[in-house]
Amino acid sequence: MKSLTLRSAAGVVASLAVSAALVPTSTAGAAARPGGMDRATAESFGRIAGVVLTGRTAAIVDGEAQGHSTPPPTKKVRLSSAMVRSEKSVVASLHQRKKKLKALGEAYSAGDTRVAVDRTGVDGKKATVRVTETTQLTYKKIRGDEPGTTGFQAHHELSFAAAGNGAWELTGIKALDEMPPVNAPAPTAPKVKAAAGAGDMPNAPEASAWPFPKRLPKDTKTGLDYKAMADYAEKYWKNYNPAYRSYPLGAGGDCTNFVSQALKAGGWKHAPGKAGDYTKWWYGSDTQSDSWTGVNEWSWFAQNSNRVKPLKYAYQMEVGDVLQADFDRDGSKDHTMLVTYRDALGTPYLTYHSFDTYRRSLLSLSVMLPFTKWYAYRT
């Protein structure tokens, strides 16, 4: 499919309003798809998603955002009026985020967004489409030793409604991931829940995301290979290692399973025992310990075994260290990540699963998730 270079996010919204949000409700001669969706319509839905999401990417980069979707060639195409307003607001907020990140020392010189349709379905005059977005951003060399790129895969659900003129109208886009990528609308503040008690489990202290503290170098005589940990994570961040089982979000997510794999690649040894014993950590042919895959269970094991040391400041993390997040601030941790790069200024870059991401800066995470509680561990 022909690529589309989008130079202006505002222009993307304008063009969408004219040419890329309605697709025909029927296409004569098209091959049928599951759920009553014909192939041409399903492809048009995916192309719309690609144009909208590339527009969001364009709003956060200083240079060009390369897209790979063109608007469907239909005669009656427009966003709903609510979607026009919504996307204009999203683009404006992303411009502000770009300015904030740049003021703090992070910017992107280019972006590339691709979209694949995962599932389509029709229920009368409504249609739902799920897509996977794969975006790569090129870090602008402000200090000189930033990573080359960062990348992520994000999942979205698009809603369409049949219009009276025989076309489908795009009415909404919903993110399906709990961890928003840098080109996503700002998340709302979470409703703070009652703190979850840890009982007699080791309770890690919260790590401050600011400021940049004095560097705390790692002990190089631990016998662990931190580079091997990072190399493993960066090899399998998107294409999962088939030697291990993986767990979708509906089954608890794959983040801690992935970090456990990387730690093992760097020298962590199995601690065999009962699967539910948080003092044990292992992976087997049929099952694994709860601490291998569970966010909180991993924290309890890692502290109890003295394999980690909690850090007071998240910016003290080095390559091979682990960061966990409590999104809703209820005391129960939700997500696990591994540091795979650190620049000279002291910014850690995280690689992780479930919300598959490569070298995302702690800076962008802090800006996007100001209400999150962070827990940092020296491995």
C-alpha atoms as a printed R data frame, in Angstrom:
    type eleno elety resid chain resno       x       y      z
1   ATOM     1    CA   MET     A     1   0.000   0.000  0.000
2   ATOM     2    CA   LYS     A     2   1.252   3.454 -0.815
3   ATOM     3    CA   SER     A     3   2.801   5.327  2.091
4   ATOM     4    CA   LEU     A     4   1.503   8.689  3.232
5   ATOM     5    CA   THR     A     5   3.831  11.236  4.789
6   ATOM     6    CA   LEU     A     6   1.920  13.473  7.194
7   ATOM     7    CA   ARG     A     7   3.589  16.793  7.812
8   ATOM     8    CA   SER     A     8   0.901  18.468  9.890
9   ATOM     9    CA   ALA     A     9  -1.255  16.852 12.553
10  ATOM    10    CA   ALA     A    10  -3.791  19.653 12.263
11  ATOM    11    CA   GLY     A    11  -3.921  19.002  8.544
12  ATOM    12    CA   VAL     A    12  -4.556  15.337  9.197
13  ATOM    13    CA   VAL     A    13  -7.662  16.136 11.235
14  ATOM    14    CA   ALA     A    14  -8.862  18.499  8.536
15  ATOM    15    CA   SER     A    15  -8.311  15.953  5.791
16  ATOM    16    CA   LEU     A    16 -10.030  13.258  7.796
17  ATOM    17    CA   ALA     A    17 -13.039  15.474  8.233
18  ATOM    18    CA   VAL     A    18 -13.284  15.662  4.453
19  ATOM    19    CA   SER     A    19 -12.062  12.294  3.247
20  ATOM    20    CA   ALA     A    20 -11.498   9.490  5.682
21  ATOM    21    CA   ALA     A    21 -14.185   8.575  8.157
22  ATOM    22    CA   LEU     A    22 -17.091   7.035  6.300
23  ATOM    23    CA   VAL     A    23 -16.945   3.845  4.291
24  ATOM    24    CA   PRO     A    24 -19.735   2.136  2.358
25  ATOM    25    CA   THR     A    25 -22.012  -0.164  4.331
26  ATOM    26    CA   SER     A    26 -21.930  -2.564  1.402
27  ATOM    27    CA   THR     A    27 -19.464  -3.350 -1.350
28  ATOM    28    CA   ALA     A    28 -20.717  -5.401 -4.292
29  ATOM    29    CA   GLY     A    29 -18.609  -8.444 -5.127
30  ATOM    30    CA   ALA     A    30 -16.295  -8.101 -2.126
31  ATOM    31    CA   ALA     A    31 -15.182 -11.229 -0.318
32  ATOM    32    CA   ALA     A    32 -17.124 -11.829  2.877
33  ATOM    33    CA   ARG     A    33 -15.416 -11.640  6.264
34  ATOM    34    CA   PRO     A    34 -16.493 -13.036  9.649
35  ATOM    35    CA   GLY     A    35 -19.199 -11.071 11.421
36  ATOM    36    CA   GLY     A    36 -20.837  -9.823  8.242
37  ATOM    37    CA   MET     A    37 -17.978  -7.488  7.331
38  ATOM    38    CA   ASP     A    38 -16.920  -7.499  3.667
39  ATOM    39    CA   ARG     A    39 -13.215  -7.288  2.890
40  ATOM    40    CA   ALA     A    40 -13.251  -3.819  1.307
41  ATOM    41    CA   THR     A    41 -15.096  -2.287  4.267
42  ATOM    42    CA   ALA     A    42 -12.796  -3.963  6.797
43  ATOM    43    CA   GLU     A    43  -9.754  -2.676  4.916
44  ATOM    44    CA   SER     A    44 -11.236   0.814  4.848
45  ATOM    45    CA   PHE     A    45 -11.752   0.728  8.599
46  ATOM    46    CA   GLY     A    46  -8.087  -0.186  9.036
47  ATOM    47    CA   ARG     A    47  -6.993   2.597  6.699
48  ATOM    48    CA   ILE     A    48  -9.007   5.130  8.672
49  ATOM    49    CA   ALA     A    49  -7.370   3.976 11.893
50  ATOM    50    CA   GLY     A    50  -3.950   4.295 10.271
51  ATOM    51    CA   VAL     A    51  -4.558   7.872  9.166
52  ATOM    52    CA   VAL     A    52  -5.939   8.970 12.552
53  ATOM    53    CA   LEU     A    53  -3.150   7.339 14.566
54  ATOM    54    CA   THR     A    54  -0.450   8.632 12.228
55  ATOM    55    CA   GLY     A    55  -1.923  12.094 12.775
56  ATOM    56    CA   ARG     A    56  -1.429  11.663 16.503
57  ATOM    57    CA   THR     A    57   2.158  10.588 15.949
58  ATOM    58    CA   ALA     A    58   2.721  13.633 13.753
59  ATOM    59    CA   ALA     A    59   1.633  15.877 16.618
60  ATOM    60    CA   ILE     A    60   4.497  14.810 18.880
61  ATOM    61    CA   VAL     A    61   7.418  14.794 16.440
62  ATOM    62    CA   ASP     A    62   9.462  17.759 15.277
63  ATOM    63    CA   GLY     A    63  10.013  16.239 11.846
64  ATOM    64    CA   GLU     A    64   7.871  14.005  9.649
65  ATOM    65    CA   ALA     A    65   5.557  11.199 10.687
66  ATOM    66    CA   GLN     A    66   5.482   8.451  8.115
67  ATOM    67    CA   GLY     A    67   2.180   6.638  7.778
68  ATOM    68    CA   HIS     A    68   1.256   3.632  5.690
69  ATOM    69    CA   SER     A    69  -2.479   4.163  5.216
70  ATOM    70    CA   THR     A    70  -4.328   6.255  2.683
71  ATOM    71    CA   PRO     A    71  -7.929   7.453  3.102
72  ATOM    72    CA   PRO     A    72 -10.478   5.091  1.503
73  ATOM    73    CA   PRO     A    73 -11.578   6.371 -1.936
74  ATOM    74    CA   THR     A    74 -15.267   6.877 -1.168
75  ATOM    75    CA   LYS     A    75 -17.625   9.667 -2.175
76  ATOM    76    CA   LYS     A    76 -19.169  10.261  1.236
77  ATOM    77    CA   VAL     A    77 -16.457  10.423  3.854
78  ATOM    78    CA   ARG     A    78 -16.297  12.423  7.043
79  ATOM    79    CA   LEU     A    79 -15.748  12.103 10.756
80  ATOM    80    CA   SER     A    80 -18.721  12.631 12.987
81  ATOM    81    CA   SER     A    81 -18.797  16.180 14.283
82  ATOM    82    CA   ALA     A    82 -17.982  14.871 17.760
83  ATOM    83    CA   MET     A    83 -14.931  13.010 16.399
84  ATOM    84    CA   VAL     A    84 -13.694  16.113 14.594
85  ATOM    85    CA   ARG     A    85 -13.807  18.053 17.854
86  ATOM    86    CA   SER     A    86 -12.290  15.182 19.788
87  ATOM    87    CA   GLU     A    87  -9.330  14.666 17.455
88  ATOM    88    CA   LYS     A    88  -8.625  18.388 17.285
89  ATOM    89    CA   SER     A    89  -8.500  18.397 21.078
90  ATOM    90    CA   VAL     A    90  -6.237  15.333 21.124
91  ATOM    91    CA   VAL     A    91  -3.857  16.897 18.612
92  ATOM    92    CA   ALA     A    92  -3.738  20.146 20.588
93  ATOM    93    CA   SER     A    93  -2.923  18.276 23.797
94  ATOM    94    CA   LEU     A    94  -0.190  16.303 22.029
95  ATOM    95    CA   HIS     A    95   1.372  19.530 20.796
96  ATOM    96    CA   GLN     A    96   1.488  20.687 24.422
97  ATOM    97    CA   ARG     A    97   3.041  17.394 25.505
98  ATOM    98    CA   LYS     A    98   5.674  17.760 22.799
99  ATOM    99    CA   LYS     A    99   6.533  21.229 24.124
100 ATOM   100    CA   LYS     A   100   6.736  19.971 27.706
101 ATOM   101    CA   LEU     A   101   8.973  17.031 26.842
102 ATOM   102    CA   LYS     A   102  11.221  19.229 24.723
103 ATOM   103    CA   ALA     A   103  11.562  21.718 27.578
104 ATOM   104    CA   LEU     A   104  12.651  18.805 29.790
105 ATOM   105    CA   GLY     A   105  15.170  17.590 27.209
106 ATOM   106    CA   GLU     A   106  13.343  14.988 25.093
107 ATOM   107    CA   ALA     A   107  12.136  15.294 21.508
108 ATOM   108    CA   TYR     A   108  11.490  13.106 18.477
109 ATOM   109    CA   SER     A   109  12.808  13.928 15.025
110 ATOM   110    CA   ALA     A   110  10.654  11.433 13.103
111 ATOM   111    CA   GLY     A   111   7.928   8.861 13.520
112 ATOM   112    CA   ASP     A   112   6.592   5.835 11.674
113 ATOM   113    CA   THR     A   113   3.130   4.367 12.368
114 ATOM   114    CA   ARG     A   114   1.629   1.178 10.954
115 ATOM   115    CA   VAL     A   115  -1.793  -0.276 11.755
116 ATOM   116    CA   ALA     A   116  -3.058  -3.860 11.428
117 ATOM   117    CA   VAL     A   117  -6.697  -4.904 11.812
118 ATOM   118    CA   ASP     A   118  -7.090  -7.652 14.406
119 ATOM   119    CA   ARG     A   119 -10.851  -8.135 14.507
120 ATOM   120    CA   THR     A   120 -13.976  -6.696 12.955
121 ATOM   121    CA   GLY     A   121 -17.619  -7.180 13.826
122 ATOM   122    CA   VAL     A   122 -21.029  -5.810 12.864
123 ATOM   123    CA   ASP     A   123 -24.146  -5.701 14.989
124 ATOM   124    CA   GLY     A   124 -26.942  -4.125 13.006
125 ATOM   125    CA   LYS     A   125 -26.048  -0.513 12.349
126 ATOM   126    CA   LYS     A   126 -22.962  -0.552 14.574
127 ATOM   127    CA   ALA     A   127 -19.499  -1.896 13.880
128 ATOM   128    CA   THR     A   128 -16.512  -2.471 16.144
129 ATOM   129    CA   VAL     A   129 -12.949  -2.808 14.886
130 ATOM   130    CA   ARG     A   130  -9.872  -3.693 16.946
131 ATOM   131    CA   VAL     A   131  -6.469  -2.735 15.612
132 ATOM   132    CA   THR     A   132  -2.828  -2.954 16.654
133 ATOM   133    CA   GLU     A   133  -0.704   0.149 16.161
134 ATOM   134    CA   THR     A   134   3.059  -0.262 15.758
135 ATOM   135    CA   THR     A   135   4.905   3.042 16.055
136 ATOM   136    CA   GLN     A   136   8.608   3.857 16.020
137 ATOM   137    CA   LEU     A   137   9.923   7.262 17.074
138 ATOM   138    CA   THR     A   138  13.418   8.560 16.421
139 ATOM   139    CA   TYR     A   139  14.941  10.374 19.373
140 ATOM   140    CA   LYS     A   140  16.251  13.819 18.529
141 ATOM   141    CA   LYS     A   141  19.903  14.149 19.537
142 ATOM   142    CA   ILE     A   142  19.669  16.956 22.081
143 ATOM   143    CA   ARG     A   143  22.451  15.702 24.366
144 ATOM   144    CA   GLY     A   144  23.953  13.299 21.874
145 ATOM   145    CA   ASP     A   145  23.739   9.962 23.661
146 ATOM   146    CA   GLU     A   146  20.002   9.370 23.583
147 ATOM   147    CA   PRO     A   147  18.993   5.987 22.110
148 ATOM   148    CA   GLY     A   148  18.394   5.892 18.386
149 ATOM   149    CA   THR     A   149  14.731   5.001 18.617
150 ATOM   150    CA   THR     A   150  11.864   4.012 20.847
151 ATOM   151    CA   GLY     A   151   8.985   1.835 19.728
152 ATOM   152    CA   PHE     A   152   5.691   0.446 20.960
153 ATOM   153    CA   GLN     A   153   2.645  -1.566 20.040
154 ATOM   154    CA   ALA     A   154  -0.729  -0.221 21.170
155 ATOM   155    CA   HIS     A   155  -4.224  -1.623 20.837
156 ATOM   156    CA   HIS     A   156  -7.340   0.368 19.981
157 ATOM   157    CA   GLU     A   157 -11.035  -0.256 19.507
158 ATOM   158    CA   LEU     A   158 -12.824   1.837 16.875
159 ATOM   159    CA   SER     A   159 -16.584   2.330 16.882
160 ATOM   160    CA   PHE     A   160 -18.585   2.992 13.717
161 ATOM   161    CA   ALA     A   161 -22.260   3.771 13.138
162 ATOM   162    CA   ALA     A   162 -24.179   3.424  9.898
163 ATOM   163    CA   ALA     A   163 -25.153   6.820  8.521
164 ATOM   164    CA   GLY     A   164 -28.447   7.513  6.762
165 ATOM   165    CA   ASN     A   165 -26.728   7.964  3.407
166 ATOM   166    CA   GLY     A   166 -25.492   4.371  3.229
167 ATOM   167    CA   ALA     A   167 -22.070   4.878  4.775
168 ATOM   168    CA   TRP     A   168 -20.265   4.098  8.018
169 ATOM   169    CA   GLU     A   169 -19.319   6.946 10.329
170 ATOM   170    CA   LEU     A   170 -16.369   6.797 12.703
171 ATOM   171    CA   THR     A   171 -17.712   7.738 16.143
172 ATOM   172    CA   GLY     A   172 -15.004   6.838 18.625
173 ATOM   173    CA   ILE     A   173 -11.550   5.428 19.387
174 ATOM   174    CA   LYS     A   174 -10.863   3.705 22.702
175 ATOM   175    CA   ALA     A   175  -7.430   2.663 23.981
176 ATOM   176    CA   LEU     A   176  -7.307  -0.924 25.227
177 ATOM   177    CA   ASP     A   177  -3.976  -0.676 27.061
178 ATOM   178    CA   GLU     A   178  -3.582   0.485 30.646
179 ATOM   179    CA   MET     A   179  -0.167   2.028 29.924
180 ATOM   180    CA   PRO     A   180  -0.701   4.865 27.418
181 ATOM   181    CA   PRO     A   181   1.937   5.400 24.718
182 ATOM   182    CA   VAL     A   182   3.449   8.831 24.241
183 ATOM   183    CA   ASN     A   183   1.120   9.678 21.324
184 ATOM   184    CA   ALA     A   184  -2.040   8.857 23.281
185 ATOM   185    CA   PRO     A   185  -4.497  11.301 24.845
186 ATOM   186    CA   ALA     A   186  -3.662  12.184 28.441
187 ATOM   187    CA   PRO     A   187  -5.125   9.646 30.882
188 ATOM   188    CA   THR     A   188  -7.554  10.838 33.524
189 ATOM   189    CA   ALA     A   189  -6.532  10.908 37.153
190 ATOM   190    CA   PRO     A   190  -7.271   7.524 38.759
191 ATOM   191    CA   LYS     A   191  -9.782   7.115 41.521
192 ATOM   192    CA   VAL     A   192  -7.624   6.400 44.535
193 ATOM   193    CA   LYS     A   193  -8.637   3.119 46.133
194 ATOM   194    CA   ALA     A   194  -8.113   1.948 49.662
195 ATOM   195    CA   ALA     A   195  -4.552   0.731 50.108
196 ATOM   196    CA   ALA     A   196  -4.200  -3.003 49.646
197 ATOM   197    CA   GLY     A   197  -2.600  -4.611 52.660
198 ATOM   198    CA   ALA     A   198   0.474  -6.753 52.036
199 ATOM   199    CA   GLY     A   199   0.105  -8.690 55.288
200 ATOM   200    CA   ASP     A   200   3.448 -10.170 56.248
201 ATOM   201    CA   MET     A   201   4.854  -9.712 52.732
202 ATOM   202    CA   PRO     A   202   7.865  -7.430 52.179
203 ATOM   203    CA   ASN     A   203   6.518  -4.002 51.255
204 ATOM   204    CA   ALA     A   204   8.771  -2.026 48.879
205 ATOM   205    CA   PRO     A   205   9.102   1.728 49.545
206 ATOM   206    CA   GLU     A   206   7.822   4.096 46.882
207 ATOM   207    CA   ALA     A   207  10.520   5.597 44.634
208 ATOM   208    CA   SER     A   208  10.437   9.275 43.719
209 ATOM   209    CA   ALA     A   209  10.371   9.981 39.973
210 ATOM   210    CA   TRP     A   210  12.017  13.365 40.524
211 ATOM   211    CA   PRO     A   211  14.605  14.812 40.732
212 ATOM   212    CA   PHE     A   212  17.863  13.560 39.197
213 ATOM   213    CA   PRO     A   213  19.775  12.304 42.263
214 ATOM   214    CA   LYS     A   214  23.453  11.574 42.596
215 ATOM   215    CA   ARG     A   215  24.315   8.489 40.554
216 ATOM   216    CA   LEU     A   216  24.420   5.199 42.447
217 ATOM   217    CA   PRO     A   217  26.676   2.906 40.369
218 ATOM   218    CA   LYS     A   218  25.947  -0.812 40.325
219 ATOM   219    CA   ASP     A   219  28.188  -3.394 41.924
220 ATOM   220    CA   THR     A   220  29.973  -5.079 39.020
221 ATOM   221    CA   LYS     A   221  31.054  -8.076 41.133
222 ATOM   222    CA   THR     A   222  27.652  -9.675 41.591
223 ATOM   223    CA   GLY     A   223  28.267 -12.326 38.947
224 ATOM   224    CA   LEU     A   224  25.250 -11.102 37.003
225 ATOM   225    CA   ASP     A   225  25.371 -10.013 33.364
226 ATOM   226    CA   TYR     A   226  23.244  -6.864 33.158
227 ATOM   227    CA   LYS     A   227  23.985  -6.359 29.478
228 ATOM   228    CA   ALA     A   228  22.632  -9.849 28.784
229 ATOM   229    CA   MET     A   229  19.423  -8.893 30.584
230 ATOM   230    CA   ALA     A   230  19.046  -5.796 28.429
231 ATOM   231    CA   ASP     A   231  19.977  -7.613 25.224
232 ATOM   232    CA   TYR     A   232  17.365 -10.293 25.914
233 ATOM   233    CA   ALA     A   233  14.611  -7.753 26.562
234 ATOM   234    CA   GLU     A   234  15.449  -5.736 23.481
235 ATOM   235    CA   LYS     A   235  15.531  -8.869 21.309
236 ATOM   236    CA   TYR     A   236  12.114 -10.101 22.418
237 ATOM   237    CA   TRP     A   237  10.204  -6.908 23.246
238 ATOM   238    CA   LYS     A   238   7.911  -7.305 20.217
239 ATOM   239    CA   ASN     A   239   8.586 -10.806 18.864
240 ATOM   240    CA   TYR     A   240   8.070 -13.018 21.914
241 ATOM   241    CA   ASN     A   241  10.493 -15.850 22.678
242 ATOM   242    CA   PRO     A   242   8.681 -19.081 21.677
243 ATOM   243    CA   ALA     A   243  10.625 -20.999 24.333
244 ATOM   244    CA   TYR     A   244   8.386 -19.417 26.991
245 ATOM   245    CA   ARG     A   245   4.651 -19.270 27.530
246 ATOM   246    CA   SER     A   246   3.131 -15.811 27.150
247 ATOM   247    CA   TYR     A   247   0.099 -14.340 28.870
248 ATOM   248    CA   PRO     A   248  -2.371 -11.870 27.329
249 ATOM   249    CA   LEU     A   249  -3.834  -9.010 29.329
250 ATOM   250    CA   GLY     A   250  -6.975 -11.010 30.031
251 ATOM   251    CA   ALA     A   251  -4.823 -13.645 31.744
252 ATOM   252    CA   GLY     A   252  -2.927 -11.161 33.894
253 ATOM   253    CA   GLY     A   253  -0.486  -9.830 31.327
254 ATOM   254    CA   ASP     A   254   3.039 -10.807 30.306
255 ATOM   255    CA   CYS     A   255   5.100  -8.019 31.878
256 ATOM   256    CA   THR     A   256   6.571  -9.847 34.877
257 ATOM   257    CA   ASN     A   257   6.961 -13.095 32.945
258 ATOM   258    CA   PHE     A   258   9.058 -11.139 30.430
259 ATOM   259    CA   VAL     A   259  11.207  -9.440 33.068
260 ATOM   260    CA   SER     A   260  11.766 -12.805 34.797
261 ATOM   261    CA   GLN     A   261  13.005 -14.232 31.485
262 ATOM   262    CA   ALA     A   262  15.452 -11.354 31.089
263 ATOM   263    CA   LEU     A   263  16.721 -11.701 34.660
264 ATOM   264    CA   LYS     A   264  17.287 -15.410 34.108
265 ATOM   265    CA   ALA     A   265  19.185 -14.617 30.898
266 ATOM   266    CA   GLY     A   266  21.450 -12.404 32.996
267 ATOM   267    CA   GLY     A   267  22.186 -14.971 35.671
268 ATOM   268    CA   TRP     A   268  19.288 -15.206 38.130
269 ATOM   269    CA   LYS     A   269  18.977 -18.821 39.302
270 ATOM   270    CA   HIS     A   270  15.807 -20.759 39.966
271 ATOM   271    CA   ALA     A   271  14.654 -21.049 43.562
272 ATOM   272    CA   PRO     A   272  12.509 -24.215 43.392
273 ATOM   273    CA   GLY     A   273   9.556 -24.947 45.633
274 ATOM   274    CA   LYS     A   274   5.783 -24.636 45.777
275 ATOM   275    CA   ALA     A   275   4.304 -22.408 43.091
276 ATOM   276    CA   GLY     A   276   2.360 -20.293 45.589
277 ATOM   277    CA   ASP     A   277   5.322 -19.739 47.912
278 ATOM   278    CA   TYR     A   278   6.484 -16.174 47.350
279 ATOM   279    CA   THR     A   279   9.969 -17.109 48.601
280 ATOM   280    CA   LYS     A   280  10.387 -19.327 45.499
281 ATOM   281    CA   TRP     A   281  11.028 -18.331 41.868
282 ATOM   282    CA   TRP     A   282  11.162 -20.744 38.945
283 ATOM   283    CA   TYR     A   283   9.861 -21.645 35.485
284 ATOM   284    CA   GLY     A   284   8.930 -25.194 34.431
285 ATOM   285    CA   SER     A   285   7.667 -27.030 31.371
286 ATOM   286    CA   ASP     A   286   4.044 -26.993 32.550
287 ATOM   287    CA   THR     A   287   3.807 -24.155 35.061
288 ATOM   288    CA   GLN     A   288   5.863 -21.660 37.030
289 ATOM   289    CA   SER     A   289   5.987 -20.010 40.430
290 ATOM   290    CA   ASP     A   290   3.557 -17.195 41.125
291 ATOM   291    CA   SER     A   291   6.582 -14.940 41.624
292 ATOM   292    CA   TRP     A   292   7.710 -15.568 38.037
293 ATOM   293    CA   THR     A   293   4.590 -13.987 36.542
294 ATOM   294    CA   GLY     A   294   2.939 -11.983 39.339
295 ATOM   295    CA   VAL     A   295   3.840  -8.323 39.779
296 ATOM   296    CA   ASN     A   296   3.477  -8.226 43.563
297 ATOM   297    CA   GLU     A   297   4.706 -11.797 44.034
298 ATOM   298    CA   TRP     A   298   7.893 -10.967 42.118
299 ATOM   299    CA   SER     A   299   8.476  -7.972 44.399
300 ATOM   300    CA   TRP     A   300   7.977 -10.094 47.498
301 ATOM   301    CA   PHE     A   301  10.373 -12.790 46.270
302 ATOM   302    CA   ALA     A   302  13.015 -10.346 45.058
303 ATOM   303    CA   GLN     A   303  13.127  -8.543 48.397
304 ATOM   304    CA   ASN     A   304  12.829 -11.639 50.589
305 ATOM   305    CA   SER     A   305  15.713 -13.312 48.728
306 ATOM   306    CA   ASN     A   306  17.860 -10.157 48.902
307 ATOM   307    CA   ARG     A   307  18.278 -10.273 45.123
308 ATOM   308    CA   VAL     A   308  17.239  -6.622 44.903
309 ATOM   309    CA   LYS     A   309  17.616  -3.425 46.882
310 ATOM   310    CA   PRO     A   310  14.775  -0.879 46.712
311 ATOM   311    CA   LEU     A   311  15.918   2.523 45.456
312 ATOM   312    CA   LYS     A   312  14.757   5.851 46.850
313 ATOM   313    CA   TYR     A   313  14.878   7.544 43.444
314 ATOM   314    CA   ALA     A   314  13.779   6.006 40.163
315 ATOM   315    CA   TYR     A   315  16.483   7.953 38.316
316 ATOM   316    CA   GLN     A   316  19.118   5.967 40.223
317 ATOM   317    CA   MET     A   317  18.256   2.914 38.129
318 ATOM   318    CA   GLU     A   318  20.914   1.452 35.862
319 ATOM   319    CA   VAL     A   319  20.788  -1.148 33.086
320 ATOM   320    CA   GLY     A   320  19.296  -4.382 34.436
321 ATOM   321    CA   ASP     A   321  17.320  -2.696 37.210
322 ATOM   322    CA   VAL     A   322  13.553  -3.108 37.524
323 ATOM   323    CA   LEU     A   323  10.753  -0.536 37.749
324 ATOM   324    CA   GLN     A   324   7.209  -1.327 38.872
325 ATOM   325    CA   ALA     A   325   4.100   0.843 38.651
326 ATOM   326    CA   ASP     A   326   0.956   1.178 40.762
327 ATOM   327    CA   PHE     A   327  -1.381   2.998 38.385
328 ATOM   328    CA   ASP     A   328  -4.362   3.437 40.713
329 ATOM   329    CA   ARG     A   329  -2.293   4.098 43.861
330 ATOM   330    CA   ASP     A   330  -3.982   1.364 45.870
331 ATOM   331    CA   GLY     A   331  -0.770  -0.225 47.141
332 ATOM   332    CA   SER     A   332  -0.997  -3.188 44.771
333 ATOM   333    CA   LYS     A   333   1.528  -3.012 41.935
334 ATOM   334    CA   ASP     A   334   0.232  -3.342 38.370
335 ATOM   335    CA   HIS     A   335   3.183  -3.445 35.963
336 ATOM   336    CA   THR     A   336   6.857  -4.502 35.731
337 ATOM   337    CA   MET     A   337   9.569  -3.083 33.421
338 ATOM   338    CA   LEU     A   338  13.312  -3.480 32.858
339 ATOM   339    CA   VAL     A   339  15.914  -0.755 32.307
340 ATOM   340    CA   THR     A   340  17.756  -1.549 29.066
341 ATOM   341    CA   TYR     A   341  19.548   1.774 28.439
342 ATOM   342    CA   ARG     A   342  20.726   4.767 30.460
343 ATOM   343    CA   ASP     A   343  22.070   8.024 29.038
344 ATOM   344    CA   ALA     A   344  24.830  10.164 30.492
345 ATOM   345    CA   LEU     A   345  22.364  12.590 32.044
346 ATOM   346    CA   GLY     A   346  20.933   9.721 34.063
347 ATOM   347    CA   THR     A   347  17.678   9.001 32.264
348 ATOM   348    CA   PRO     A   348  16.709   5.298 32.381
349 ATOM   349    CA   TYR     A   349  14.957   3.822 29.343
350 ATOM   350    CA   LEU     A   350  12.503   0.966 29.932
351 ATOM   351    CA   THR     A   351  11.606  -2.052 27.807
352 ATOM   352    CA   TYR     A   352   8.554  -4.147 28.668
353 ATOM   353    CA   HIS     A   353   5.719  -6.443 27.625
354 ATOM   354    CA   SER     A   354   1.923  -6.437 27.733
355 ATOM   355    CA   PHE     A   355   2.102  -2.881 26.450
356 ATOM   356    CA   ASP     A   356   5.007  -3.961 24.235
357 ATOM   357    CA   THR     A   357   7.558  -1.158 24.327
358 ATOM   358    CA   TYR     A   358  11.227  -0.612 23.467
359 ATOM   359    CA   ARG     A   359  13.421   1.961 25.225
360 ATOM   360    CA   ARG     A   360  10.788   4.323 26.551
361 ATOM   361    CA   SER     A   361  12.250   7.006 28.777
362 ATOM   362    CA   LEU     A   362  11.315   7.359 32.420
363 ATOM   363    CA   LEU     A   363  10.889  11.037 31.565
364 ATOM   364    CA   SER     A   364   8.008  10.387 29.170
365 ATOM   365    CA   LEU     A   365   6.442   7.915 31.611
366 ATOM   366    CA   SER     A   366   6.584  10.499 34.396
367 ATOM   367    CA   VAL     A   367   5.027  13.173 32.189
368 ATOM   368    CA   MET     A   368   2.249  10.852 30.986
369 ATOM   369    CA   LEU     A   369   1.502   9.263 34.363
370 ATOM   370    CA   PRO     A   370   1.973  11.938 37.036
371 ATOM   371    CA   PHE     A   371  -0.293  10.134 39.528
372 ATOM   372    CA   THR     A   372   1.412   6.735 39.328
373 ATOM   373    CA   LYS     A   373   3.371   5.312 42.252
374 ATOM   374    CA   TRP     A   374   6.754   3.966 41.182
375 ATOM   375    CA   TYR     A   375   8.879   1.244 42.789
376 ATOM   376    CA   ALA     A   376  12.518   0.958 41.695
377 ATOM   377    CA   TYR     A   377  14.792  -2.017 42.414
378 ATOM   378    CA   ARG     A   378  18.556  -2.416 42.103
379 ATOM   379    CA   THR     A   379  19.199  -5.955 40.876
